[in-house]
mmCIF file of C-alpha atoms and ligand atoms in Angstrom:
data_model
loop_
_atom_site.group_PDB
_atom_site.id
_atom_site.type_symbol
_atom_site.label_atom_id
_atom_site.label_comp_id
_atom_site.label_asym_id
_atom_site.label_seq_id
_atom_site.Cartn_x
_atom_site.Cartn_y
_atom_site.Cartn_z
ATOM 1 C CA UNK A 1 -23.424 -31.092 -17.872
ATOM 2 C CA UNK A 2 -21.607 -30.138 -14.701
ATOM 3 C CA UNK A 3 -24.482 -29.141 -12.341
ATOM 4 C CA UNK A 4 -24.676 -25.422 -11.730
ATOM 5 C CA UNK A 5 -24.526 -25.792 -8.384
ATOM 6 C CA UNK A 6 -20.766 -27.016 -8.442
ATOM 7 C CA UNK A 7 -19.841 -24.030 -10.535
ATOM 8 C CA UNK A 8 -20.978 -21.776 -7.786
ATOM 9 C CA UNK A 9 -18.481 -23.798 -5.072
ATOM 10 C CA UNK A 10 -15.531 -22.406 -4.022
ATOM 11 C CA UNK A 11 -12.417 -25.116 -4.145
ATOM 12 C CA UNK A 12 -11.294 -26.229 -0.890
ATOM 13 C CA UNK A 13 -8.078 -23.497 -0.046
ATOM 14 C CA UNK A 14 -5.507 -26.068 1.409
ATOM 15 C CA UNK A 15 -2.923 -23.154 1.821
ATOM 16 C CA UNK A 16 0.396 -23.333 0.700
ATOM 17 C CA UNK A 17 2.827 -26.132 0.655
ATOM 18 C CA UNK A 18 6.840 -25.653 0.478
ATOM 19 C CA UNK A 19 7.860 -25.761 -2.738
ATOM 20 C CA UNK A 20 11.571 -27.001 -2.198
ATOM 21 C CA UNK A 21 13.515 -27.370 1.297
ATOM 22 C CA UNK A 22 13.994 -25.262 3.594
ATOM 23 C CA UNK A 23 10.774 -23.999 4.737
ATOM 24 C CA UNK A 24 8.807 -23.940 8.406
ATOM 25 C CA UNK A 25 5.317 -24.872 7.510
ATOM 26 C CA UNK A 26 3.029 -23.583 9.983
ATOM 27 C CA UNK A 27 -0.104 -23.274 7.577
ATOM 28 C CA UNK A 28 -1.841 -26.529 7.744
ATOM 29 C CA UNK A 29 -2.312 -26.987 12.073
ATOM 30 C CA UNK A 30 -0.150 -30.272 11.610
ATOM 31 C CA UNK A 31 1.452 -31.917 14.469
ATOM 32 C CA UNK A 32 5.225 -30.692 14.058
ATOM 33 C CA UNK A 33 6.784 -34.080 16.289
ATOM 34 C CA UNK A 34 7.161 -37.960 14.584
ATOM 35 C CA UNK A 35 4.908 -40.901 14.988
ATOM 36 C CA UNK A 36 5.821 -42.764 18.434
ATOM 37 C CA UNK A 37 8.855 -45.240 17.919
ATOM 38 C CA UNK A 38 6.214 -48.264 17.887
ATOM 39 C CA UNK A 39 3.724 -46.313 15.829
ATOM 40 C CA UNK A 40 6.660 -46.397 12.991
ATOM 41 C CA UNK A 41 7.810 -49.868 13.697
ATOM 42 C CA UNK A 42 3.906 -50.972 13.551
ATOM 43 C CA UNK A 43 3.858 -49.151 9.661
ATOM 44 C CA UNK A 44 6.983 -50.568 8.583
ATOM 45 C CA UNK A 45 5.895 -53.869 9.141
ATOM 46 C CA UNK A 46 2.298 -53.487 7.770
ATOM 47 C CA UNK A 47 4.357 -52.373 4.446
ATOM 48 C CA UNK A 48 5.984 -55.675 4.639
ATOM 49 C CA UNK A 49 3.051 -58.128 5.283
ATOM 50 C CA UNK A 50 -0.719 -56.598 4.493
ATOM 51 C CA UNK A 51 -0.313 -54.567 1.303
ATOM 52 C CA UNK A 52 -1.209 -56.992 -0.995
ATOM 53 C CA UNK A 53 -4.385 -57.770 1.055
ATOM 54 C CA UNK A 54 -7.527 -55.826 1.006
ATOM 55 C CA UNK A 55 -8.616 -54.312 4.363
ATOM 56 C CA UNK A 56 -11.439 -55.914 6.454
ATOM 57 C CA UNK A 57 -14.051 -53.148 5.549
ATOM 58 C CA UNK A 58 -15.928 -53.349 8.931
ATOM 59 C CA UNK A 59 -12.505 -52.262 10.725
ATOM 60 C CA UNK A 60 -13.022 -54.277 13.905
ATOM 61 C CA UNK A 61 -9.493 -53.613 15.461
ATOM 62 C CA UNK A 62 -9.619 -49.915 14.982
ATOM 63 C CA UNK A 63 -12.840 -49.241 16.374
ATOM 64 C CA UNK A 64 -12.134 -51.429 19.308
ATOM 65 C CA UNK A 65 -9.337 -48.820 19.827
ATOM 66 C CA UNK A 66 -11.045 -46.112 19.310
ATOM 67 C CA UNK A 67 -13.878 -47.460 21.791
ATOM 68 C CA UNK A 68 -11.243 -47.994 24.373
ATOM 69 C CA UNK A 69 -9.686 -44.423 23.380
ATOM 70 C CA UNK A 70 -13.272 -42.256 24.085
ATOM 71 C CA UNK A 71 -14.895 -45.253 26.237
ATOM 72 C CA UNK A 72 -17.952 -44.937 23.783
ATOM 73 C CA UNK A 73 -19.429 -47.983 22.300
ATOM 74 C CA UNK A 74 -18.429 -49.492 19.279
ATOM 75 C CA UNK A 75 -21.345 -49.472 17.641
ATOM 76 C CA UNK A 76 -21.881 -45.872 17.984
ATOM 77 C CA UNK A 77 -18.381 -45.336 16.122
ATOM 78 C CA UNK A 78 -18.153 -44.633 12.415
ATOM 79 C CA UNK A 79 -15.375 -44.007 10.179
ATOM 80 C CA UNK A 80 -14.170 -42.057 7.481
ATOM 81 C CA UNK A 81 -10.980 -41.151 5.189
ATOM 82 C CA UNK A 82 -10.448 -38.492 7.842
ATOM 83 C CA UNK A 83 -13.065 -35.864 9.218
ATOM 84 C CA UNK A 84 -13.313 -34.375 5.709
ATOM 85 C CA UNK A 85 -14.592 -37.563 4.747
ATOM 86 C CA UNK A 86 -17.012 -38.218 7.378
ATOM 87 C CA UNK A 87 -18.366 -34.432 6.722
ATOM 88 C CA UNK A 88 -18.989 -35.588 3.026
ATOM 89 C CA UNK A 89 -20.706 -38.737 3.922
ATOM 90 C CA UNK A 90 -22.909 -36.699 6.981
ATOM 91 C CA UNK A 91 -23.874 -34.557 3.948
ATOM 92 C CA UNK A 92 -24.821 -36.974 1.891
ATOM 93 C CA UNK A 93 -26.652 -39.073 4.063
ATOM 94 C CA UNK A 94 -28.767 -36.287 5.860
ATOM 95 C CA UNK A 95 -29.342 -33.784 3.552
ATOM 96 C CA UNK A 96 -31.823 -33.193 1.114
ATOM 97 C CA UNK A 97 -32.074 -30.738 -1.559
ATOM 98 C CA UNK A 98 -33.334 -27.306 0.261
ATOM 99 C CA UNK A 99 -32.864 -28.846 3.696
ATOM 100 C CA UNK A 100 -32.041 -25.820 6.148
ATOM 101 C CA UNK A 101 -28.089 -26.144 7.271
ATOM 102 C CA UNK A 102 -27.003 -23.932 9.643
ATOM 103 C CA UNK A 103 -23.348 -22.883 9.957
ATOM 104 C CA UNK A 104 -21.898 -20.310 12.404
ATOM 105 C CA UNK A 105 -19.079 -18.456 10.964
ATOM 106 C CA UNK A 106 -16.179 -17.998 10.698
ATOM 107 C CA UNK A 107 -15.365 -21.822 10.435
ATOM 108 C CA UNK A 108 -13.964 -24.512 8.786
ATOM 109 C CA UNK A 109 -15.312 -24.252 4.958
ATOM 110 C CA UNK A 110 -15.844 -27.942 4.088
ATOM 111 C CA UNK A 111 -19.362 -27.524 6.016
ATOM 112 C CA UNK A 112 -20.502 -25.224 3.817
ATOM 113 C CA UNK A 113 -18.899 -26.762 0.600
ATOM 114 C CA UNK A 114 -20.366 -30.582 1.193
ATOM 115 C CA UNK A 115 -23.691 -28.653 2.046
ATOM 116 C CA UNK A 116 -23.748 -26.825 -1.797
ATOM 117 C CA UNK A 117 -22.903 -29.993 -3.131
ATOM 118 C CA UNK A 118 -26.141 -31.098 -1.725
ATOM 119 C CA UNK A 119 -27.899 -28.272 -2.486
ATOM 120 C CA UNK A 120 -28.932 -27.375 1.122
ATOM 121 C CA UNK A 121 -30.139 -24.069 2.159
ATOM 122 C CA UNK A 122 -27.581 -22.723 4.329
ATOM 123 C CA UNK A 123 -28.192 -20.489 6.855
ATOM 124 C CA UNK A 124 -24.919 -18.751 7.924
ATOM 125 C CA UNK A 125 -24.744 -17.317 11.434
ATOM 126 C CA UNK A 126 -21.741 -14.524 12.085
ATOM 127 C CA UNK A 127 -20.698 -14.389 15.228
ATOM 128 C CA UNK A 128 -17.048 -12.220 15.387
ATOM 129 C CA UNK A 129 -14.591 -14.382 16.492
ATOM 130 C CA UNK A 130 -16.868 -17.278 16.522
ATOM 131 C CA UNK A 131 -18.134 -15.917 20.144
ATOM 132 C CA UNK A 132 -21.441 -17.963 19.692
ATOM 133 C CA UNK A 133 -24.532 -15.867 21.103
ATOM 134 C CA UNK A 134 -26.859 -19.037 22.167
ATOM 135 C CA UNK A 135 -29.938 -17.508 22.211
ATOM 136 C CA UNK A 136 -29.982 -15.648 18.907
ATOM 137 C CA UNK A 137 -27.925 -18.725 17.237
ATOM 138 C CA UNK A 138 -31.080 -21.268 18.768
ATOM 139 C CA UNK A 139 -33.527 -18.402 17.619
ATOM 140 C CA UNK A 140 -32.334 -19.156 13.789
ATOM 141 C CA UNK A 141 -30.981 -22.904 14.378
ATOM 142 C CA UNK A 142 -34.142 -24.427 15.597
ATOM 143 C CA UNK A 143 -35.726 -25.157 12.482
ATOM 144 C CA UNK A 144 -32.387 -27.050 11.013
ATOM 145 C CA UNK A 145 -32.002 -30.410 9.510
ATOM 146 C CA UNK A 146 -28.126 -30.422 10.354
ATOM 147 C CA UNK A 147 -26.270 -27.721 12.392
ATOM 148 C CA UNK A 148 -22.119 -27.865 12.171
ATOM 149 C CA UNK A 149 -20.175 -26.721 15.201
ATOM 150 C CA UNK A 150 -16.763 -26.663 15.517
ATOM 151 C CA UNK A 151 -14.799 -26.733 18.931
ATOM 152 C CA UNK A 152 -11.934 -25.900 19.421
ATOM 153 C CA UNK A 153 -12.850 -23.736 16.047
ATOM 154 C CA UNK A 154 -10.604 -23.471 12.925
ATOM 155 C CA UNK A 155 -9.930 -20.633 12.424
ATOM 156 C CA UNK A 156 -10.336 -18.594 15.622
ATOM 157 C CA UNK A 157 -9.206 -21.144 18.285
ATOM 158 C CA UNK A 158 -11.784 -20.950 21.055
ATOM 159 C CA UNK A 159 -14.055 -23.324 22.500
ATOM 160 C CA UNK A 160 -17.723 -23.446 22.708
ATOM 161 C CA UNK A 161 -18.722 -24.013 26.064
ATOM 162 C CA UNK A 162 -20.167 -27.748 26.666
ATOM 163 C CA UNK A 163 -23.088 -26.127 28.312
ATOM 164 C CA UNK A 164 -23.803 -23.657 25.110
ATOM 165 C CA UNK A 165 -23.682 -27.032 23.033
ATOM 166 C CA UNK A 166 -26.027 -28.853 25.140
ATOM 167 C CA UNK A 167 -28.478 -26.013 24.748
ATOM 168 C CA UNK A 168 -28.079 -25.960 20.563
ATOM 169 C CA UNK A 169 -28.385 -29.795 20.616
ATOM 170 C CA UNK A 170 -31.538 -29.532 22.993
ATOM 171 C CA UNK A 171 -32.942 -26.798 20.805
ATOM 172 C CA UNK A 172 -32.205 -28.245 17.223
ATOM 173 C CA UNK A 173 -35.141 -30.225 15.617
ATOM 174 C CA UNK A 174 -32.567 -31.986 13.154
ATOM 175 C CA UNK A 175 -28.820 -33.102 13.914
ATOM 176 C CA UNK A 176 -25.906 -30.977 15.289
ATOM 177 C CA UNK A 177 -22.438 -32.310 14.152
ATOM 178 C CA UNK A 178 -19.513 -31.237 16.501
ATOM 179 C CA UNK A 179 -16.267 -31.283 15.051
ATOM 180 C CA UNK A 180 -13.955 -31.889 17.757
ATOM 181 C CA UNK A 181 -10.608 -31.964 15.491
ATOM 182 C CA UNK A 182 -8.358 -30.283 17.939
ATOM 183 C CA UNK A 183 -10.179 -31.210 20.998
ATOM 184 C CA UNK A 184 -7.088 -32.907 22.780
ATOM 185 C CA UNK A 185 -5.277 -29.327 22.684
ATOM 186 C CA UNK A 186 -8.031 -28.116 24.827
ATOM 187 C CA UNK A 187 -9.877 -28.918 27.987
ATOM 188 C CA UNK A 188 -13.207 -29.532 27.493
ATOM 189 C CA UNK A 189 -15.063 -31.874 25.121
ATOM 190 C CA UNK A 190 -18.568 -32.570 24.454
ATOM 191 C CA UNK A 191 -18.524 -35.984 23.808
ATOM 192 C CA UNK A 192 -19.834 -37.314 27.003
ATOM 193 C CA UNK A 193 -23.296 -35.395 25.350
ATOM 194 C CA UNK A 194 -23.763 -38.409 22.944
ATOM 195 C CA UNK A 195 -24.643 -40.393 25.947
ATOM 196 C CA UNK A 196 -27.920 -38.188 26.302
ATOM 197 C CA UNK A 197 -28.668 -36.867 22.546
ATOM 198 C CA UNK A 198 -29.175 -38.997 19.716
ATOM 199 C CA UNK A 199 -29.181 -36.109 17.680
ATOM 200 C CA UNK A 200 -25.442 -35.309 18.378
ATOM 201 C CA UNK A 201 -22.651 -36.519 16.115
ATOM 202 C CA UNK A 202 -19.300 -35.845 17.344
ATOM 203 C CA UNK A 203 -16.382 -36.102 14.604
ATOM 204 C CA UNK A 204 -12.610 -36.914 15.861
ATOM 205 C CA UNK A 205 -9.391 -37.355 13.333
ATOM 206 C CA UNK A 206 -6.161 -38.639 13.704
ATOM 207 C CA UNK A 207 -4.404 -35.784 11.696
ATOM 208 C CA UNK A 208 -3.880 -33.669 14.812
ATOM 209 C CA UNK A 209 -3.114 -35.050 18.182
ATOM 210 C CA UNK A 210 -1.971 -38.228 16.797
ATOM 211 C CA UNK A 211 0.185 -36.454 14.254
ATOM 212 C CA UNK A 212 -1.068 -38.957 11.273
ATOM 213 C CA UNK A 213 -2.489 -36.497 8.604
ATOM 214 C CA UNK A 214 -0.817 -37.822 5.613
ATOM 215 C CA UNK A 215 -2.712 -41.198 6.393
ATOM 216 C CA UNK A 216 -5.910 -40.163 6.641
ATOM 217 C CA UNK A 217 -8.291 -41.445 9.511
ATOM 218 C CA UNK A 218 -11.307 -39.783 10.977
ATOM 219 C CA UNK A 219 -14.306 -40.868 12.645
ATOM 220 C CA UNK A 220 -17.061 -40.019 14.482
ATOM 221 C CA UNK A 221 -19.630 -41.091 17.367
ATOM 222 C CA UNK A 222 -23.245 -40.834 17.681
ATOM 223 C CA UNK A 223 -26.070 -42.493 19.542
ATOM 224 C CA UNK A 224 -28.304 -42.766 17.119
ATOM 225 C CA UNK A 225 -27.902 -46.324 15.167
ATOM 226 C CA UNK A 226 -29.715 -45.517 11.905
ATOM 227 C CA UNK A 227 -27.169 -42.452 11.501
ATOM 228 C CA UNK A 228 -24.012 -44.466 12.354
ATOM 229 C CA UNK A 229 -25.345 -47.575 10.122
ATOM 230 C CA UNK A 230 -26.180 -45.070 7.173
ATOM 231 C CA UNK A 231 -22.837 -43.554 7.236
ATOM 232 C CA UNK A 232 -21.219 -47.004 7.335
ATOM 233 C CA UNK A 233 -23.314 -47.968 4.458
ATOM 234 C CA UNK A 234 -22.803 -44.472 2.214
ATOM 235 C CA UNK A 235 -18.821 -44.811 2.965
ATOM 236 C CA UNK A 236 -16.531 -46.414 0.599
ATOM 237 C CA UNK A 237 -16.160 -49.858 2.015
ATOM 238 C CA UNK A 238 -12.215 -49.652 2.254
ATOM 239 C CA UNK A 239 -11.964 -45.915 2.653
ATOM 240 C CA UNK A 240 -9.225 -46.517 5.392
ATOM 241 C CA UNK A 241 -5.786 -48.629 4.135
ATOM 242 C CA UNK A 242 -4.272 -51.024 6.177
ATOM 243 C CA UNK A 243 -1.372 -48.754 6.860
ATOM 244 C CA UNK A 244 -3.346 -46.296 8.549
ATOM 245 C CA UNK A 245 -5.429 -48.627 10.589
ATOM 246 C CA UNK A 246 -2.127 -50.293 12.079
ATOM 247 C CA UNK A 247 -0.908 -46.880 13.191
ATOM 248 C CA UNK A 248 -4.070 -45.478 14.665
ATOM 249 C CA UNK A 249 -4.150 -48.537 16.505
ATOM 250 C CA UNK A 250 -0.759 -48.450 17.621
ATOM 251 C CA UNK A 251 -0.778 -44.620 18.177
ATOM 252 C CA UNK A 252 -3.708 -45.337 20.937
ATOM 253 C CA UNK A 253 -1.316 -47.696 22.557
ATOM 254 C CA UNK A 254 1.505 -45.229 22.983
ATOM 255 C CA UNK A 255 -1.032 -42.411 24.403
ATOM 256 C CA UNK A 256 1.686 -41.476 27.006
ATOM 257 C CA UNK A 257 4.004 -40.122 24.198
ATOM 258 C CA UNK A 258 1.371 -38.082 22.403
ATOM 259 C CA UNK A 259 -0.134 -36.539 25.583
ATOM 260 C CA UNK A 260 3.657 -35.650 26.450
ATOM 261 C CA UNK A 261 4.268 -33.795 22.968
ATOM 262 C CA UNK A 262 0.754 -32.404 23.223
ATOM 263 C CA UNK A 263 1.893 -30.696 26.644
ATOM 264 C CA UNK A 264 4.869 -29.106 24.833
ATOM 265 C CA UNK A 265 2.665 -27.997 22.118
ATOM 266 C CA UNK A 266 0.063 -26.327 24.595
ATOM 267 C CA UNK A 267 3.103 -24.642 26.189
ATOM 268 C CA UNK A 268 4.255 -23.214 23.219
ATOM 269 C CA UNK A 269 0.813 -21.858 22.282
ATOM 270 C CA UNK A 270 0.848 -19.994 25.321
ATOM 271 C CA UNK A 271 3.981 -18.552 25.171
ATOM 272 C CA UNK A 272 3.793 -17.696 21.667
ATOM 273 C CA UNK A 273 0.554 -16.383 22.358
ATOM 274 C CA UNK A 274 2.367 -14.071 24.966
ATOM 275 C CA UNK A 275 5.195 -12.737 22.882
ATOM 276 C CA UNK A 276 2.667 -12.144 20.223
ATOM 277 C CA UNK A 277 0.821 -10.199 22.484
ATOM 278 C CA UNK A 278 3.423 -7.792 22.635
ATOM 279 C CA UNK A 279 3.429 -6.605 18.891
ATOM 280 C CA UNK A 280 1.368 -3.240 18.809
ATOM 281 C CA UNK A 281 0.583 -3.466 15.188
ATOM 282 C CA UNK A 282 -1.202 -6.938 15.297
ATOM 283 C CA UNK A 283 -4.178 -8.416 17.552
ATOM 284 C CA UNK A 284 -3.805 -12.252 18.459
ATOM 285 C CA UNK A 285 -6.542 -14.028 19.795
ATOM 286 C CA UNK A 286 -6.543 -16.640 22.859
ATOM 287 C CA UNK A 287 -6.316 -20.544 21.678
ATOM 288 C CA UNK A 288 -7.532 -23.918 22.599
ATOM 289 C CA UNK A 289 -5.990 -25.477 19.456
ATOM 290 C CA UNK A 290 -2.418 -26.323 18.147
ATOM 291 C CA UNK A 291 -2.791 -22.993 16.458
ATOM 292 C CA UNK A 292 -3.189 -19.145 16.936
ATOM 293 C CA UNK A 293 -5.201 -16.352 14.847
ATOM 294 C CA UNK A 294 -3.829 -13.396 14.265
ATOM 295 C CA UNK A 295 -5.304 -9.945 12.934
ATOM 296 C CA UNK A 296 -2.630 -7.799 10.841
ATOM 297 C CA UNK A 297 -4.726 -5.291 9.196
ATOM 298 C CA UNK A 298 -3.166 -4.415 5.670
ATOM 299 C CA UNK A 299 0.469 -5.779 6.638
ATOM 300 C CA UNK A 300 0.552 -8.537 4.233
ATOM 301 C CA UNK A 301 1.921 -10.876 6.708
ATOM 302 C CA UNK A 302 1.724 -14.217 4.950
ATOM 303 C CA UNK A 303 3.608 -12.964 1.813
ATOM 304 C CA UNK A 304 6.370 -11.550 3.965
ATOM 305 C CA UNK A 305 6.569 -14.388 5.926
ATOM 306 C CA UNK A 306 6.734 -16.604 2.879
ATOM 307 C CA UNK A 307 9.785 -14.629 1.410
ATOM 308 C CA UNK A 308 11.336 -15.449 4.625
ATOM 309 C CA UNK A 309 10.594 -19.349 4.186
ATOM 310 C CA UNK A 310 7.740 -19.300 6.762
ATOM 311 C CA UNK A 311 4.496 -20.936 5.513
ATOM 312 C CA UNK A 312 1.335 -19.754 7.438
ATOM 313 C CA UNK A 313 -2.230 -19.602 6.449
ATOM 314 C CA UNK A 314 -3.874 -16.253 4.943
ATOM 315 C CA UNK A 315 -7.303 -16.627 6.169
ATOM 316 C CA UNK A 316 -8.222 -13.243 5.018
ATOM 317 C CA UNK A 317 -11.436 -13.081 3.237
ATOM 318 C CA UNK A 318 -13.100 -16.079 5.245
ATOM 319 C CA UNK A 319 -16.927 -15.350 5.987
ATOM 320 C CA UNK A 320 -17.310 -13.602 9.115
ATOM 321 C CA UNK A 321 -13.653 -12.459 9.431
ATOM 322 C CA UNK A 322 -13.294 -8.793 8.553
ATOM 323 C CA UNK A 323 -9.915 -7.542 7.293
ATOM 324 C CA UNK A 324 -6.779 -9.375 6.929
ATOM 325 C CA UNK A 325 -6.012 -12.318 9.230
ATOM 326 C CA UNK A 326 -3.547 -15.087 9.406
ATOM 327 C CA UNK A 327 -3.440 -18.659 11.261
ATOM 328 C CA UNK A 328 -0.290 -19.519 12.492
ATOM 329 C CA UNK A 329 0.523 -23.026 13.570
ATOM 330 C CA UNK A 330 2.151 -24.221 16.411
ATOM 331 C CA UNK A 331 5.317 -25.717 15.748
ATOM 332 C CA UNK A 332 8.655 -26.577 17.486
ATOM 333 C CA UNK A 333 10.393 -24.134 19.581
ATOM 334 C CA UNK A 334 12.925 -23.645 17.463
ATOM 335 C CA UNK A 335 10.364 -22.944 14.841
ATOM 336 C CA UNK A 336 8.046 -20.713 16.588
ATOM 337 C CA UNK A 337 11.401 -18.717 17.669
ATOM 338 C CA UNK A 338 12.168 -18.456 13.600
ATOM 339 C CA UNK A 339 8.447 -17.065 13.460
ATOM 340 C CA UNK A 340 8.829 -14.722 16.151
ATOM 341 C CA UNK A 341 12.037 -13.490 15.128
ATOM 342 C CA UNK A 342 10.803 -12.878 11.313
ATOM 343 C CA UNK A 343 7.727 -11.001 12.880
ATOM 344 C CA UNK A 344 10.024 -9.016 14.735
ATOM 345 C CA UNK A 345 11.791 -7.938 11.568
ATOM 346 C CA UNK A 346 8.759 -7.334 9.787
ATOM 347 C CA UNK A 347 6.795 -5.182 12.681
ATOM 348 C CA UNK A 348 9.556 -3.056 14.248
HETATM 349 C C1 PLP B 7 -7.646 -30.344 10.317
HETATM 350 C C2 PLP B 7 -9.217 -30.391 10.564
HETATM 351 C C3 PLP B 7 -9.815 -31.652 10.283
HETATM 352 C C4 PLP B 7 -9.414 -32.823 10.089
HETATM 353 O O1 PLP B 7 -9.430 -33.267 8.756
HETATM 354 P P1 PLP B 7 -8.899 -34.488 8.170
HETATM 355 O O2 PLP B 7 -9.943 -34.847 7.415
HETATM 356 O O3 PLP B 7 -9.002 -35.613 9.808
HETATM 357 O O4 PLP B 7 -7.481 -34.487 8.236
HETATM 358 C C5 PLP B 7 -11.297 -31.853 10.965
HETATM 359 N N1 PLP B 7 -11.903 -30.418 11.045
HETATM 360 C C6 PLP B 7 -11.413 -29.142 10.608
HETATM 361 C C7 PLP B 7 -11.981 -28.143 11.483
HETATM 362 C C8 PLP B 7 -9.999 -28.837 11.056
HETATM 363 O O5 PLP B 7 -9.353 -28.031 11.196
#
């Protein structure tokens, strides 16, 4: 029989995927640009040479590359089949039935989903637009086994100040899991705090800044070697495929390319934010990520944009968001222009 708690869990909403051609997909916060030339070459070469072999389950080259990228010790790194898998493994490793897990909302739904699989006692703390009141938060989170934070946060786009993260990490009895999936689009990371605090776990991904969402590679950093070895033990031994390893190692060698496209995306984010701010019927929120949150009361914006072949994410109904909201990924300039033109039609 299926465990009763599983019946209570809502399936992860992955949003809309294009049905056929001609769509502009601004729904999943993907990077709109292709991989660096050398990354494509490395992928092609790996298809020819290594697909009949198992990858080395310790993934030494990948960990070495990540360690150089982040300037952290190789032994502080754990891997997963995307951050999604890291979240799943963290829940499996750290949560016992009825352990208290604190999640400020509105945020990414996977934290709650996999905490529920573990039958955690979930402590939702709602802060409008994820503007966390640290004193209040710490009061309610202190005795948690696990706290999930997201910075920049999905879907609100704002970052948590590093000093606020530090205060939380210092005050919570258990572990703080900080999701930095979008951090390369922002100007502040808390990764340095892992030097000082053993109870901080920072997660990163190759899906957004490095534009490799299709290859499924995520990782995390923690100074506590008991946590890292537990996470490395419970993950599937071959959770990352060989092509993913080769692509990620090469992507880190091509950092200059990825920084250039990041700069383009950030510039576009600011331009689109300014343009959206001019529409009176919607409200747009400042963002440090590669997407923007829009409050669009009763306008059925996602449906109307889909009719114009533009896919955005309807995040209406997410715990902690009141009223209709959509989340729009920053695409290439021409895609963003198509969005702005469609909105002009819909809203004026
Ligand atoms: C996109 C995203 C991720 C990345 O997930 P992967 O499994 O690595 O593709 C992680 N956290 C948040 C909040 C995200 O939006």
